[in-house]
Amino acid sequence: MTATIIDGKAVAEHLRTRVAARTATLAQQAIVPGLAVVLVGEDPASQVYVGSKTKQAEAAGIRHFDHRLPVSTNTAQLISLVQELNARRDVHGILVQLPLPASVDSAAVLAAIDPAKDVDGFHAVNAGRLALGQEATVPCTPLGCLILIRQVLPQMAGKRALVIGRSNIVGKPMAQLLLQNDCTVTIAHSRTRDLPGICAESEIVVAAIGRPKAVAGDWLRPGAVVIDVGINRIADGSGKTKLVGDVDYAGALARAGAITPVPGGVGPMTIACLLLNTLNAAIRAHLGAKAELLSPY
Ligand code: NDP
């Protein structure tokens, strides 16, 4: 068996096109979605991520407001900026790029964001709503993974799904989304025993670990849908580096039913979902809670 490769780039482009079309419609009502992006320090990876986010926001007709702050910025200063952005009518989404410098209380900064503008979906109010099955802003990466799973598995009810990783930004919300879609969900982590055995039973595997080749190809159930969230930079053997996921891609290709590549799988979906969340925050802010939002699908 050779797995179908799920083309995250193409799916993300389709979603961005839908976001841009809705943004254009809103512009006729003089509504322009606005995203404030807060970047603290000079971390090169964060600069790249923020650059992609603002470029793609612009292409989708979303206005962005960039706040680049020195690494010396403290928690109180950041909270004060967040409060200022909370009060602005032209800002519908606030993105604080993580990780923040170690000296900053990240949890306090994220908690200060108005849940209505929390387009990353990290605020306790949104996490709580998601867990209760209420309408919530869903974190971008797991939402992107769900969209990719639906590409190849429109009917998920009753499927055995395994989420490897229990972080607040990927693993836990991913498990909630799969549960909402009527999967039977197992969450694994670093203390899980017999991960290969659990993998062998799972029809859907989402790997969000942060370790290259943590999931071997021959652990997988034949035909499984594999979503590889991991982004790991490793030496490519010729003095350069390359990005790989958490799953042994070559091994998994021979066994899975469908798999996302790294790069070109989950990564592009994360940004597309950020744009979707920003658009929907603007719709709610201007047209009310009952207005029709743009569906992720
Ligand atoms: P975290 O480090 O917060 O979480 C990693 C999780 O993996 C933890 O729950 C940890 O368990 C678990 N884990 C570690 N080792 C093992 C193991 N040997 N077996 C099973 N579970 C293990 O990472 P994130 O969730 O933030 O990110 C995960 C990966 O996804 C990273 O590579 C990150 O770069 C990538 N990522 C990609 C995004 C994208 O857009 N494509 C967006 C966000 C993240 P425990 O809780 O016990 O420590």
Coordinates of C-alpha atoms and ligand atoms in Angstrom, one line a residue:
M1 CA 0.0 0.0 0.0
T2 CA 1.2 3.5 -0.7
A3 CA -0.5 6.2 1.3
T4 CA -2.4 9.1 -0.2
I5 CA -0.4 12.2 0.5
I6 CA -2.7 14.9 2.0
D7 CA -1.7 18.2 0.3
G8 CA -1.9 20.7 3.1
K9 CA -0.6 23.5 0.9
A10 CA -3.5 23.0 -1.6
V11 CA -6.1 22.7 1.2
A12 CA -4.8 25.8 2.9
E13 CA -4.8 27.7 -0.3
H14 CA -8.5 26.8 -0.9
L15 CA -9.3 28.0 2.7
R16 CA -7.4 31.2 2.2
T17 CA -9.3 31.8 -1.1
R18 CA -12.6 31.3 0.7
V19 CA -11.5 33.7 3.5
A20 CA -10.4 36.3 0.9
A21 CA -13.8 36.0 -0.9
R22 CA -15.7 36.6 2.4
T23 CA -13.4 39.5 3.3
A24 CA -14.2 41.1 0.0
T25 CA -17.9 40.8 0.7
L26 CA -17.4 42.4 4.1
A27 CA -15.5 45.2 2.5
Q28 CA -18.7 46.2 0.8
Q29 CA -20.2 46.9 4.3
A30 CA -17.0 48.8 5.2
I31 CA -15.8 46.0 7.5
V32 CA -12.1 45.2 7.3
P33 CA -10.9 42.4 9.6
G34 CA -7.9 43.5 11.6
L35 CA -5.2 41.3 13.2
A36 CA -2.7 42.7 15.7
V37 CA 0.6 40.8 15.8
V38 CA 2.8 41.1 18.8
L39 CA 6.4 39.8 18.5
V40 CA 8.8 40.2 21.3
G41 CA 12.6 39.7 20.7
E42 CA 14.6 38.6 17.8
D43 CA 13.9 34.8 17.7
P44 CA 14.6 33.9 14.0
A45 CA 11.9 31.2 13.7
S46 CA 9.3 33.5 15.3
Q47 CA 10.2 36.2 12.8
V48 CA 9.7 33.8 9.9
Y49 CA 6.3 32.7 11.3
V50 CA 5.2 36.3 11.9
G51 CA 6.4 37.3 8.4
S52 CA 4.3 34.5 6.8
K53 CA 1.2 35.3 8.9
T54 CA 1.2 39.0 8.0
K55 CA 1.9 38.4 4.3
Q56 CA -0.9 35.9 4.1
A57 CA -3.2 38.1 6.1
E58 CA -2.6 41.0 3.6
A59 CA -3.2 38.7 0.6
A60 CA -6.6 37.7 2.2
G61 CA -7.7 41.3 2.7
I62 CA -7.0 41.3 6.4
R63 CA -5.4 44.4 7.8
H64 CA -2.5 43.8 10.2
F65 CA -1.0 45.9 12.9
D66 CA 2.6 44.9 13.8
H67 CA 4.0 45.4 17.3
R68 CA 7.7 44.4 17.4
L69 CA 9.0 44.9 20.9
P70 CA 12.5 44.5 22.4
V71 CA 13.5 41.4 24.3
S72 CA 13.6 43.5 27.4
T73 CA 9.8 44.1 27.4
N74 CA 8.3 43.0 30.6
T75 CA 5.0 41.3 31.6
A76 CA 3.3 44.6 32.7
Q77 CA 4.2 46.4 29.4
L78 CA 2.8 43.5 27.4
I79 CA -0.4 43.3 29.3
S80 CA -0.8 47.0 28.9
L81 CA -0.4 46.7 25.1
V82 CA -2.9 43.8 25.0
Q83 CA -5.4 45.9 26.9
E84 CA -4.9 48.7 24.4
L85 CA -5.6 46.3 21.6
N86 CA -8.6 44.9 23.4
A87 CA -10.1 48.3 23.3
R88 CA -9.6 49.1 19.6
R89 CA -12.5 48.6 17.3
D90 CA -10.3 48.0 14.2
V91 CA -8.5 45.1 15.9
H92 CA -10.5 41.9 15.8
G93 CA -7.8 39.4 16.5
I94 CA -4.7 39.6 18.8
L95 CA -1.9 37.2 18.2
V96 CA 1.0 37.2 20.7
Q97 CA 3.7 35.1 19.0
L98 CA 5.1 32.4 21.3
P99 CA 7.5 31.6 22.8
L100 CA 7.8 34.9 24.8
P101 CA 11.1 35.5 26.6
A102 CA 11.5 33.4 29.7
S103 CA 11.3 36.5 31.9
V104 CA 7.7 37.2 30.8
D105 CA 4.7 35.5 32.4
S106 CA 3.2 34.1 29.2
A107 CA 0.1 32.8 30.9
A108 CA -0.7 36.2 32.3
V109 CA -0.3 37.9 28.9
L110 CA -2.5 35.3 27.1
A111 CA -5.1 35.6 29.9
A112 CA -5.3 39.4 29.3
I113 CA -6.5 38.9 25.7
D114 CA -10.2 39.5 25.3
P115 CA -11.6 36.0 24.5
A116 CA -13.5 37.5 21.6
K117 CA -10.2 38.6 20.1
D118 CA -8.3 35.4 21.0
V119 CA -7.8 34.2 17.4
D120 CA -5.2 31.6 18.6
G121 CA -7.9 30.0 20.8
F122 CA -5.5 29.7 23.8
H123 CA -7.5 31.7 26.3
A124 CA -9.1 29.6 29.2
V125 CA -12.6 30.8 28.1
N126 CA -12.2 29.4 24.6
A127 CA -10.5 26.2 25.9
G128 CA -13.4 25.8 28.4
R129 CA -16.0 26.4 25.7
L130 CA -14.4 23.9 23.4
A131 CA -14.3 21.3 26.2
L132 CA -18.0 21.9 27.0
G133 CA -18.9 21.6 23.3
Q134 CA -20.0 25.3 23.1
E135 CA -19.1 27.6 20.3
A136 CA -15.5 28.6 20.7
T137 CA -12.5 29.9 18.8
V138 CA -10.6 26.7 18.2
P139 CA -6.7 26.7 18.2
C140 CA -5.5 27.0 14.7
T141 CA -3.2 23.9 14.4
P142 CA -5.7 21.3 15.6
L143 CA -8.5 22.9 13.6
G144 CA -6.2 22.6 10.5
C145 CA -5.5 19.0 11.4
L146 CA -9.3 18.3 11.6
I147 CA -9.8 19.9 8.2
L148 CA -7.1 17.7 6.7
I149 CA -8.5 14.5 8.3
R150 CA -11.9 15.3 6.8
Q151 CA -10.4 15.5 3.3
V152 CA -9.8 11.8 3.4
L153 CA -12.3 10.7 6.1
P154 CA -15.5 12.6 5.9
Q155 CA -17.2 10.2 8.3
M156 CA -15.2 10.0 11.5
A157 CA -17.9 8.7 13.8
G158 CA -16.8 5.6 15.7
K159 CA -13.2 5.7 14.5
R160 CA -10.4 5.0 16.9
A161 CA -8.3 8.1 17.1
L162 CA -4.9 8.5 18.8
V163 CA -3.5 11.9 19.7
I164 CA 0.2 11.7 20.7
G165 CA 1.0 14.8 22.8
R166 CA -1.1 16.6 25.4
S167 CA 0.0 20.2 25.0
N168 CA -2.6 22.9 25.5
I169 CA -2.1 24.3 22.1
V170 CA -2.2 21.1 20.0
G171 CA -2.8 17.7 21.8
K172 CA -5.6 18.6 24.2
P173 CA -7.7 20.7 21.8
M174 CA -7.1 18.1 19.0
A175 CA -8.5 15.4 21.3
Q176 CA -11.6 17.6 22.0
L177 CA -12.2 18.1 18.3
L178 CA -12.0 14.4 17.5
L179 CA -14.3 13.7 20.4
Q180 CA -16.8 16.2 19.0
N181 CA -16.6 14.3 15.8
D182 CA -17.6 11.1 17.6
C183 CA -14.3 9.4 17.5
T184 CA -13.1 7.1 20.3
V185 CA -10.1 9.1 21.5
T186 CA -6.9 8.1 23.2
I187 CA -4.4 10.7 24.3
A188 CA -0.8 9.5 24.6
H189 CA 2.2 11.3 26.2
S190 CA 5.7 10.7 27.4
R191 CA 4.5 8.4 30.2
T192 CA 2.3 6.3 28.0
R193 CA 3.1 2.6 28.0
D194 CA 3.0 0.5 24.8
L195 CA 2.6 3.3 22.3
P196 CA 3.2 0.9 19.4
G197 CA 0.4 -1.3 20.6
I198 CA -2.0 1.7 20.8
C199 CA -0.9 2.9 17.4
A200 CA -1.6 -0.5 15.9
E201 CA -5.3 -0.2 16.9
S202 CA -5.8 3.4 15.7
E203 CA -7.5 4.4 12.5
I204 CA -6.5 8.1 13.0
V205 CA -3.1 9.1 14.4
V206 CA -2.2 12.7 15.1
A207 CA 1.5 13.0 16.2
A208 CA 2.3 16.3 18.0
I209 CA 5.5 15.3 19.9
G210 CA 8.4 17.4 18.7
R211 CA 10.8 14.4 18.2
P212 CA 11.9 13.2 14.7
K213 CA 10.9 9.6 13.8
A214 CA 9.2 9.2 17.2
V215 CA 6.5 7.2 15.5
A216 CA 7.8 4.2 13.4
G217 CA 6.1 3.3 10.2
D218 CA 5.5 -0.3 11.3
W219 CA 3.7 0.8 14.4
L220 CA 0.8 2.0 12.3
R221 CA -2.4 0.1 11.6
P222 CA -2.5 -0.5 7.8
G223 CA -4.7 2.1 6.2
A224 CA -4.5 4.6 9.1
V225 CA -4.9 8.3 8.5
V226 CA -1.7 9.9 9.8
I227 CA -1.4 13.6 10.6
D228 CA 2.1 14.7 11.4
V229 CA 2.2 18.0 13.4
G230 CA 5.8 17.8 14.3
I231 CA 8.3 20.3 13.0
N232 CA 11.9 19.2 13.7
R233 CA 15.0 20.5 12.1
I234 CA 17.7 17.9 11.6
A235 CA 21.0 17.5 9.7
D236 CA 20.4 16.2 6.2
G237 CA 23.9 14.5 6.0
S238 CA 25.4 17.0 3.6
G239 CA 26.2 19.8 6.1
K240 CA 22.7 21.4 5.7
T241 CA 19.5 20.9 7.7
K242 CA 16.0 19.9 6.7
L243 CA 12.6 19.8 8.3
V244 CA 11.0 16.5 9.3
G245 CA 7.9 15.6 11.3
D246 CA 7.4 13.2 14.2
V247 CA 6.6 10.2 12.0
D248 CA 9.0 8.1 10.0
Y249 CA 7.6 9.3 6.7
A250 CA 9.2 6.7 4.4
G251 CA 8.0 3.9 6.7
A252 CA 4.6 5.3 7.1
L253 CA 4.1 5.8 3.4
A254 CA 4.2 2.1 2.9
R255 CA 1.6 1.4 5.5
A256 CA -0.8 4.3 6.1
G257 CA -3.9 5.0 4.1
A258 CA -3.2 8.7 4.0
I259 CA -0.5 11.0 5.5
T260 CA 0.5 14.6 5.7
P261 CA 4.0 15.5 4.6
V262 CA 6.4 17.8 6.5
P263 CA 6.8 20.5 5.3
G264 CA 3.6 21.1 3.3
G265 CA 1.1 19.4 5.5
V266 CA -0.2 20.9 8.8
G267 CA 2.0 24.0 8.7
P268 CA 0.2 25.9 6.0
M269 CA -3.2 25.0 7.6
T270 CA -2.2 26.7 10.9
I271 CA -1.9 30.1 9.2
A272 CA -5.0 29.6 7.0
C273 CA -7.0 28.8 10.2
L274 CA -5.6 31.9 11.9
L275 CA -7.0 34.0 9.0
L276 CA -10.3 32.1 9.3
N277 CA -10.5 32.8 13.1
T278 CA -9.7 36.5 12.5
L279 CA -12.4 36.9 9.8
N280 CA -15.0 35.2 12.0
A281 CA -14.0 37.4 15.0
A282 CA -14.6 40.5 12.8
I283 CA -18.0 39.1 11.6
R284 CA -19.1 38.5 15.3
A285 CA -17.8 41.9 16.3
H286 CA -19.6 43.9 13.6
L287 CA -22.6 41.7 12.7
G288 CA -23.4 40.1 16.1
A289 CA -23.2 36.7 17.6
K290 CA -25.9 35.3 15.4
A291 CA -24.3 36.3 12.1
E292 CA -23.3 33.5 9.8
L293 CA -19.6 32.6 10.2
L294 CA -17.4 31.2 7.5
S295 CA -17.2 27.4 8.0
P296 CA -13.8 25.8 8.1
Y297 CA -15.0 23.2 5.6
Ligands
NDP1 P1 5.0 20.2 23.5 O1 6.5 20.1 23.8 O2 4.3 21.3 24.3 O3 4.3 18.8 23.8 C1 4.9 17.6 23.3 C2 4.0 16.5 23.8 O4 4.6 15.3 23.3 C3 4.0 16.4 25.3 O5 2.6 16.2 25.7 C4 4.9 15.2 25.7 O6 4.4 14.4 26.8 C5 4.7 14.4 24.4 N1 5.9 13.5 24.2 C6 7.2 13.8 24.3 N2 7.9 12.7 24.1 C7 7.0 11.7 23.9 C8 7.2 10.3 23.6 N3 8.4 9.7 23.5 N4 6.1 9.5 23.4 C9 4.9 10.1 23.5 N5 4.6 11.4 23.7 C10 5.7 12.2 23.9 O7 4.9 20.5 22.0 P2 3.7 21.1 21.1 O8 2.4 20.4 21.3 O9 3.7 22.6 21.2 O10 4.2 20.8 19.6 C11 4.5 19.5 19.2 C12 5.2 19.5 17.9 O11 4.3 20.1 16.9 C13 6.5 20.3 17.8 O12 7.4 19.7 16.9 C14 6.1 21.6 17.3 O13 7.1 22.3 16.6 C15 5.0 21.2 16.3 N6 4.0 22.3 16.1 C16 3.7 22.5 14.7 C17 2.7 23.4 14.4 C18 2.4 23.6 13.0 O14 1.8 24.6 12.6 N7 2.6 22.6 12.1 C19 2.1 24.3 15.4 C20 2.4 23.9 16.8 C21 3.4 23.0 17.0 P3 4.4 15.0 28.3 O15 3.2 15.9 28.4 O16 4.3 13.8 29.1 O17 5.7 15.8 28.4

